[in-house]
Coordinates of C-alpha atoms in Angstrom, one line a residue:
P1 CA 99.1 89.3 61.7
N2 CA 95.7 88.3 60.5
P3 CA 94.9 90.4 57.4
H4 CA 91.2 90.5 58.4
L5 CA 92.2 92.8 61.3
G6 CA 93.0 95.6 58.8
S7 CA 95.8 98.2 59.4
G8 CA 94.5 100.2 62.3
S9 CA 96.2 100.2 65.7
I10 CA 92.9 99.7 67.5
V11 CA 90.4 97.0 66.4
Y12 CA 87.1 96.3 68.1
N13 CA 85.2 93.0 68.6
V14 CA 88.0 90.5 67.6
K15 CA 87.5 86.8 67.8
I16 CA 90.5 84.9 69.1
T17 CA 89.1 81.5 69.9
R18 CA 85.8 79.6 69.4
T19 CA 84.5 81.0 72.7
T20 CA 86.6 84.2 73.3
W21 CA 86.1 87.6 71.8
L22 CA 88.2 90.7 72.5
E23 CA 86.2 93.9 73.2
V24 CA 89.3 95.8 72.0
L25 CA 92.6 94.8 70.4
Y26 CA 95.5 97.3 70.6
R27 CA 98.4 96.7 68.2
Y28 CA 102.0 97.9 68.9
D29 CA 104.9 98.2 66.6
A30 CA 108.3 96.6 67.4
G31 CA 110.2 98.5 70.2
I32 CA 107.0 99.8 71.9
H33 CA 106.8 98.9 75.6
V34 CA 103.6 99.1 77.7
E35 CA 103.5 99.4 81.5
Y36 CA 99.8 99.7 82.1
P37 CA 97.8 97.5 79.7
A38 CA 94.1 98.3 79.6
T39 CA 91.6 95.8 80.8
S40 CA 87.8 95.7 81.1
T41 CA 85.1 95.0 83.7
T42 CA 82.8 93.4 81.1
G43 CA 85.1 91.3 78.9
T44 CA 88.6 90.9 77.6
V45 CA 91.0 93.4 76.1
G46 CA 93.9 92.3 73.9
H47 CA 97.4 93.7 73.3
L48 CA 99.3 92.5 70.2
F49 CA 103.0 93.2 70.4
Q50 CA 105.3 92.9 67.4
L51 CA 108.8 91.5 68.3
D52 CA 112.0 91.2 66.4
P53 CA 112.4 87.5 65.3
D54 CA 116.2 88.0 65.0
K55 CA 116.7 89.0 68.6
E56 CA 116.0 87.2 71.9
W57 CA 112.3 87.5 72.7
V58 CA 111.4 89.1 76.0
N59 CA 107.9 88.6 77.4
P60 CA 106.1 91.9 77.0
S61 CA 104.5 91.4 80.4
F62 CA 107.9 91.7 82.1
G63 CA 107.6 95.4 81.5
F64 CA 104.2 95.8 83.1
A65 CA 104.0 97.9 86.3
Y66 CA 101.6 95.2 87.7
A67 CA 103.3 92.4 89.6
Q68 CA 102.1 89.0 88.4
G69 CA 102.0 85.7 90.3
I70 CA 99.9 82.8 91.4
P71 CA 97.6 81.3 90.4
S72 CA 99.7 80.9 87.3
R73 CA 100.7 78.1 84.9
T74 CA 102.1 77.6 81.4
T75 CA 100.8 75.0 78.9
P76 CA 103.3 72.4 77.7
K77 CA 104.8 72.8 74.2
H78 CA 103.5 69.5 73.0
E79 CA 99.9 70.7 73.7
P80 CA 99.9 73.9 71.5
R81 CA 97.0 76.3 71.4
Y82 CA 95.8 78.3 68.4
V83 CA 94.3 81.8 68.2
E84 CA 92.8 83.7 65.3
V85 CA 95.2 86.7 65.4
L86 CA 98.5 84.8 65.5
V87 CA 98.9 83.6 61.9
D88 CA 101.7 83.4 59.3
A89 CA 101.9 85.4 56.0
E90 CA 99.4 83.0 54.4
G91 CA 96.8 83.3 57.2
R92 CA 97.4 79.9 58.8
K93 CA 97.3 79.8 62.5
V94 CA 100.6 79.0 64.2
P95 CA 100.9 76.8 67.3
C96 CA 101.3 78.8 70.6
Q97 CA 102.3 78.3 74.2
V98 CA 100.0 80.0 76.7
S99 CA 101.0 81.4 80.1
Y100 CA 98.4 82.3 82.7
S101 CA 99.0 84.6 85.6
T102 CA 97.1 86.9 88.1
C103 CA 97.8 90.5 89.1
M104 CA 99.4 90.5 92.6
A105 CA 97.9 94.0 93.4
V106 CA 99.9 96.0 96.0
K107 CA 100.5 96.2 99.7
M108 CA 98.8 98.9 101.8
C109 CA 98.8 99.7 105.4
E110 CA 96.1 98.2 107.6
F111 CA 95.2 101.7 108.7
R112 CA 94.6 102.9 105.2
D113 CA 91.6 105.0 104.2
E114 CA 89.3 102.7 102.3
D115 CA 88.5 105.7 99.9
S116 CA 92.2 105.6 98.9
T117 CA 91.8 102.2 97.1
P118 CA 90.1 103.2 93.8
W119 CA 89.6 100.4 91.3
H120 CA 90.7 101.0 87.7
C121 CA 90.8 99.5 84.2
K122 CA 93.5 101.7 82.6
A123 CA 96.0 104.3 83.6
S124 CA 96.5 107.5 81.6
R125 CA 99.4 109.9 81.9
E126 CA 97.1 112.2 83.9
D127 CA 96.3 109.3 86.3
L128 CA 100.0 108.6 86.8
K129 CA 100.8 112.3 87.3
L130 CA 98.1 112.5 89.9
R131 CA 99.5 109.5 91.7
Q132 CA 103.0 111.0 91.7
Q133 CA 101.6 114.3 93.0
Q134 CA 99.9 112.4 95.8
E135 CA 103.3 110.9 96.7
L136 CA 105.0 114.2 96.7
A137 CA 102.2 115.9 98.7
L138 CA 102.5 113.2 101.3
Q139 CA 106.3 113.8 101.6
A140 CA 105.6 117.6 101.8
L141 CA 103.1 117.1 104.6
Y142 CA 105.6 115.2 106.7
T143 CA 108.3 117.8 106.2
A144 CA 106.1 121.0 106.5
P145 CA 107.7 123.3 109.1
E146 CA 104.6 123.5 111.3
Y147 CA 104.4 119.7 111.6
A148 CA 108.0 118.6 111.1
L149 CA 108.9 119.0 114.8
T150 CA 105.8 116.9 115.9
M151 CA 106.7 114.2 113.4
K152 CA 110.4 114.3 114.4
T153 CA 109.4 113.9 118.0
L154 CA 107.1 110.9 117.3
A155 CA 109.9 109.3 115.2
Y156 CA 112.3 109.7 118.0
F157 CA 109.9 108.2 120.6
T158 CA 109.2 105.4 118.1
A159 CA 112.9 104.7 117.8
L160 CA 113.4 104.6 121.6
K161 CA 110.4 102.2 121.9
T162 CA 111.8 100.0 119.1
Q163 CA 115.5 100.0 119.9
G164 CA 115.5 100.6 123.7
C165 CA 118.9 100.8 125.4
Q166 CA 121.6 99.3 123.2
G167 CA 124.0 98.9 126.1
P168 CA 125.4 95.6 127.3
Q169 CA 123.1 93.0 128.8
Y170 CA 122.4 93.7 132.5
E171 CA 122.2 91.0 135.1
H172 CA 119.0 92.5 136.6
I173 CA 115.8 91.6 134.7
S174 CA 113.2 94.3 134.5
A175 CA 109.6 93.7 135.2
A176 CA 107.5 91.8 132.6
V177 CA 106.5 93.9 129.6
S178 CA 102.9 95.0 129.1
Q179 CA 100.7 93.5 126.5
D180 CA 101.0 96.6 124.3
Q181 CA 104.8 96.5 124.4
A182 CA 104.7 92.8 123.7
E183 CA 102.6 93.4 120.6
W184 CA 104.9 96.2 119.6
N185 CA 107.9 93.9 120.0
S186 CA 106.2 91.2 117.9
R187 CA 105.7 93.7 115.0
V188 CA 109.4 94.7 115.2
E189 CA 110.4 91.1 115.1
D190 CA 108.3 90.6 112.0
G191 CA 110.0 93.5 110.4
R192 CA 113.4 91.8 110.9
R193 CA 112.3 88.9 108.7
G194 CA 114.3 86.4 110.8
H195 CA 117.5 88.5 111.3
L196 CA 118.5 88.2 115.0
P197 CA 119.2 91.5 116.7
K198 CA 122.4 91.8 118.8
E199 CA 122.0 91.1 122.5
S200 CA 121.5 94.4 124.4
C201 CA 120.4 95.7 127.8
G202 CA 116.6 95.6 127.4
G203 CA 116.2 97.9 130.4
A204 CA 113.3 100.4 130.7
L205 CA 113.9 103.9 129.5
I206 CA 112.9 106.5 132.0
L207 CA 112.1 110.2 131.6
D208 CA 113.4 112.4 134.4
Y209 CA 114.3 116.0 135.1
N210 CA 117.7 117.6 136.1
K211 CA 118.3 120.4 138.6
K212 CA 117.4 123.0 136.0
N213 CA 114.0 121.3 135.5
R214 CA 115.0 120.1 132.0
P215 CA 113.8 116.7 130.9
F216 CA 116.2 113.9 129.9
I217 CA 115.9 110.2 129.2
Q218 CA 118.0 107.4 130.5
C219 CA 118.1 103.7 130.9
E220 CA 117.1 102.4 134.3
H221 CA 120.5 100.8 134.6
Y222 CA 122.5 103.9 133.8
S223 CA 124.8 105.3 136.5
H224 CA 127.3 108.1 136.1
N225 CA 129.4 106.4 138.8
G226 CA 129.4 103.0 137.1
T227 CA 127.4 101.7 134.2
V228 CA 128.0 104.7 131.9
D229 CA 127.7 102.6 128.8
H230 CA 123.9 102.5 129.0
F231 CA 121.6 105.0 127.3
I232 CA 121.2 108.6 128.3
D233 CA 120.1 111.6 126.3
Y234 CA 120.0 115.2 127.5
S235 CA 119.2 116.7 124.1
I236 CA 115.5 116.6 124.5
G237 CA 115.7 119.6 126.9
H238 CA 117.4 121.8 124.3
E239 CA 114.4 122.4 121.9
M240 CA 115.5 119.7 119.5
F241 CA 112.1 118.1 119.9
D242 CA 108.5 119.1 120.9
T243 CA 109.1 118.6 124.6
E244 CA 105.5 118.9 125.6
Y245 CA 104.6 116.1 123.1
L246 CA 107.5 113.9 124.1
V247 CA 106.8 114.2 127.8
A248 CA 103.1 113.5 127.2
L249 CA 104.0 110.3 125.2
F250 CA 106.2 109.1 128.0
M251 CA 103.7 109.9 130.7
G252 CA 100.7 108.8 128.8
D253 CA 99.0 112.2 129.0
Q254 CA 96.2 111.5 126.6
H255 CA 94.7 115.1 126.7
I256 CA 97.9 116.7 125.4
I257 CA 98.6 113.8 123.0
N258 CA 95.1 114.2 121.4
K259 CA 95.4 118.0 121.1
I260 CA 98.7 117.8 119.3
E261 CA 97.9 114.8 117.1
E262 CA 94.5 116.1 116.1
A263 CA 96.2 119.2 114.8
T264 CA 98.3 117.1 112.5
N265 CA 95.3 115.0 111.5
I266 CA 93.5 118.1 110.1
A267 CA 96.5 118.6 107.8
G268 CA 96.1 115.0 106.6
N269 CA 99.1 113.4 108.4
G270 CA 100.0 112.0 111.8
P271 CA 99.2 108.8 113.7
V272 CA 95.4 109.2 113.7
S273 CA 95.1 109.9 110.0
G274 CA 94.3 107.3 107.3
C275 CA 97.5 106.0 105.9
P276 CA 98.1 106.4 102.1
T277 CA 101.2 104.1 102.0
I278 CA 101.3 101.9 98.9
V279 CA 104.1 99.4 98.4
D280 CA 104.8 97.1 95.5
S281 CA 103.6 93.5 96.2
A282 CA 107.1 92.1 95.6
A283 CA 108.7 94.4 98.2
M284 CA 110.1 92.6 101.2
Q285 CA 108.8 95.3 103.6
V286 CA 106.3 93.9 106.0
N287 CA 105.5 96.9 108.3
C288 CA 104.4 100.4 107.4
S289 CA 107.0 103.2 107.7
Y290 CA 104.6 105.3 109.7
I291 CA 103.3 104.9 113.2
H292 CA 99.5 104.8 113.9
R293 CA 97.0 104.7 116.7
N294 CA 94.6 101.8 116.9
N295 CA 91.0 102.0 118.0
N296 CA 92.1 101.8 121.6
G297 CA 94.3 104.9 121.2
Q298 CA 97.6 102.9 121.5
L299 CA 100.6 103.6 119.3
V300 CA 101.2 100.6 117.0
I301 CA 103.3 99.7 114.1
G302 CA 101.0 99.3 111.1
K303 CA 101.2 96.0 109.2
L304 CA 101.3 96.1 105.4
C305 CA 98.4 94.0 104.0
Q306 CA 98.5 92.2 100.6
L307 CA 95.5 93.3 98.6
Q308 CA 93.7 90.9 96.3
C309 CA 93.0 91.5 92.6
D310 CA 91.0 89.5 90.1
N311 CA 92.7 90.8 87.0
K312 CA 93.8 87.9 84.8
I313 CA 96.6 88.0 82.2
H314 CA 97.0 85.4 79.4
I315 CA 100.0 85.5 77.1
Y316 CA 100.0 83.7 73.8
K317 CA 103.5 83.1 72.3
P318 CA 104.2 81.3 69.0
L319 CA 106.5 78.3 69.5
E320 CA 110.1 79.2 68.8
E321 CA 110.3 77.6 65.4
Y322 CA 107.3 79.6 64.2
R323 CA 108.5 83.1 65.4
K324 CA 109.9 84.2 62.1
A325 CA 106.7 83.3 60.4
C326 CA 104.6 85.1 63.1
P327 CA 106.7 87.6 65.1
F328 CA 103.9 88.6 67.4
V329 CA 102.8 88.0 71.0
L330 CA 99.2 88.4 72.2
V331 CA 98.5 89.5 75.8
T332 CA 94.9 89.5 77.0
C333 CA 93.6 91.1 80.2
S334 CA 90.3 90.7 81.9
N335 CA 88.6 92.1 85.1
E336 CA 89.5 95.4 86.6
H337 CA 92.3 96.1 89.1
S338 CA 90.9 96.4 92.6
H339 CA 93.7 98.5 94.0
P340 CA 95.4 101.9 93.4
I341 CA 97.6 102.4 90.3
P342 CA 101.1 101.2 91.2
L343 CA 104.0 103.5 90.3
P344 CA 106.7 102.1 88.1
S345 CA 109.4 100.3 90.3
G346 CA 111.9 99.4 87.6
T347 CA 113.1 100.2 84.1
P348 CA 111.3 98.3 81.2
H349 CA 113.5 95.5 79.8
S350 CA 113.4 97.0 76.3
I351 CA 114.8 100.3 77.5
K352 CA 117.5 98.6 79.6
Q353 CA 118.6 96.7 76.5
Q354 CA 119.0 99.9 74.5
L355 CA 120.9 101.5 77.4
F356 CA 123.3 98.6 77.5
E357 CA 123.9 98.8 73.8
L358 CA 124.6 102.5 74.2
L359 CA 127.0 101.9 77.0
Y360 CA 128.9 99.2 75.0
S361 CA 129.2 101.6 72.1
M362 CA 131.2 104.1 74.3
D363 CA 134.3 102.0 74.1
E364 CA 137.3 103.8 75.7
D365 CA 134.9 106.1 77.7
L366 CA 133.3 103.1 79.5
P367 CA 136.0 102.1 82.0
D368 CA 135.9 105.3 84.0
L369 CA 132.3 106.3 83.2
T370 CA 130.2 107.7 86.1
P371 CA 126.5 108.6 86.1
R372 CA 127.4 112.3 85.9
R373 CA 129.7 111.7 82.8
F374 CA 127.2 109.4 81.2
L375 CA 124.4 112.0 81.5
R376 CA 126.6 114.6 79.8
H377 CA 128.1 112.3 77.2
P378 CA 127.5 113.5 73.6
S379 CA 126.5 109.9 72.5
M380 CA 123.8 109.8 75.2
K381 CA 122.4 113.3 74.3
L382 CA 122.3 112.3 70.6
W383 CA 120.6 109.0 71.5
L384 CA 118.0 110.8 73.6
A385 CA 117.3 113.2 70.8
V386 CA 116.6 110.3 68.5
Q387 CA 114.4 108.5 71.0
L388 CA 112.4 111.6 72.0
P389 CA 112.3 113.9 68.9
D390 CA 109.3 115.9 70.2
V391 CA 110.9 116.8 73.5
S392 CA 113.1 119.8 73.8
K393 CA 116.3 119.1 75.6
P394 CA 115.2 115.5 76.7
T395 CA 116.6 113.8 79.8
L396 CA 116.7 110.2 80.8
S397 CA 113.8 110.7 83.2
D398 CA 111.7 111.9 80.2
L399 CA 112.4 108.4 78.7
H400 CA 111.3 106.6 81.9
I401 CA 110.7 107.9 85.4
S402 CA 112.9 105.2 87.0
L403 CA 116.0 106.6 85.3
S404 CA 115.8 109.8 87.4
N405 CA 117.4 107.6 90.1
R406 CA 121.2 107.8 89.6
D407 CA 121.7 104.6 91.6
H408 CA 119.9 102.8 88.8
I409 CA 122.1 104.4 86.2
R410 CA 125.3 103.5 88.3
S411 CA 124.1 99.9 88.5
Y412 CA 123.7 99.7 84.7
I413 CA 127.2 101.3 84.1
T414 CA 128.7 98.8 86.6
Q415 CA 127.1 95.8 84.8
A416 CA 128.3 97.1 81.4
Q417 CA 131.8 97.5 82.7
A418 CA 131.9 94.0 84.3
T419 CA 130.6 92.5 81.0
R420 CA 133.0 94.4 78.7
F421 CA 136.0 94.2 81.1
P422 CA 135.5 91.0 83.2
F423 CA 139.2 91.0 84.3
G424 CA 139.4 94.8 84.8
T425 CA 141.2 97.3 82.6
R426 CA 144.7 96.8 84.1
W427 CA 145.5 100.5 83.9

């Protein structure tokens, strides 16, 4: 790169065009991947990546944890741009193609706590550790013994309200649904994203009591002398659920409902608590996984809202014929992120490439390789020791958190097997 930058990995106040200066420029050696590039509220921050000119170039922004999208555009090759930091060995600026994109932020539940959307300009290891701890704490709250029965009961009631009786269609048409139920059905329909449900009964579910005064739930069209293929459930009278809460939900006893739900609210969960759900903006999910109460006290399915972010990303890449002369890519970021820090949702491309190279090198062990065998393979252990020399007994999750998911590893093994043995092994 430009010899005027010196040899440091961090350089301040760097001019890149006639009108643009970088507050800070971070320089990365070949093979380094960045998931959370720093930005600034007062200017622009640059990230200069060194790439291998003899290998296929992968846009460094593909490894960012921030989803990128519109407004976006790429300048045509016949209208090259020039920047001061992308130069050849003699200091001459090389022609570049520029891509512009915008951070797509994240999706959050409409019932979120506004205090849970902190803005940020960078993400440290401590910040990520805190985010992961928050995710684990949320899961622990919903599985805590003192609240698990309440949440299980609410989940069961929600499933009944969503699915209804799945028996065959009944010739009798029930009374028109209420406005609340119509709104609920509309949210359920949104969650299906156009997939049509199978035709079913649609009858009302009724809570009743047997001769032993134990509650049970049945479809209005169920009859033990005839239509036995309609819904009926006697399990609720056998302490599988919080019977008091379930009966109150069916009967609309707001006093008991408030008493039970306020207890869970104190612990930080339940339908009346602020929702901490955060989903990647690229996720197809449209509804929150948890049930909430609106301002009118009605149970509703929370809708995931797409947050907006003003963070801008510009990527300067030398034209292909100049990449040997200048094997660098410049990424600039401006404006802070107006949303919580997103957790990594995928494995960076550079790490995936190295994993595939490792898999291909296993030769005769590849055909019947499983995630378990791969994790214990001597080649994998040796490779990890080279990648993470400062970590005692390193694991794949130490390399990247997404590799703690064995389904991801199985997917990579399957892809490698299909590439190396496209017609199978025939043994």
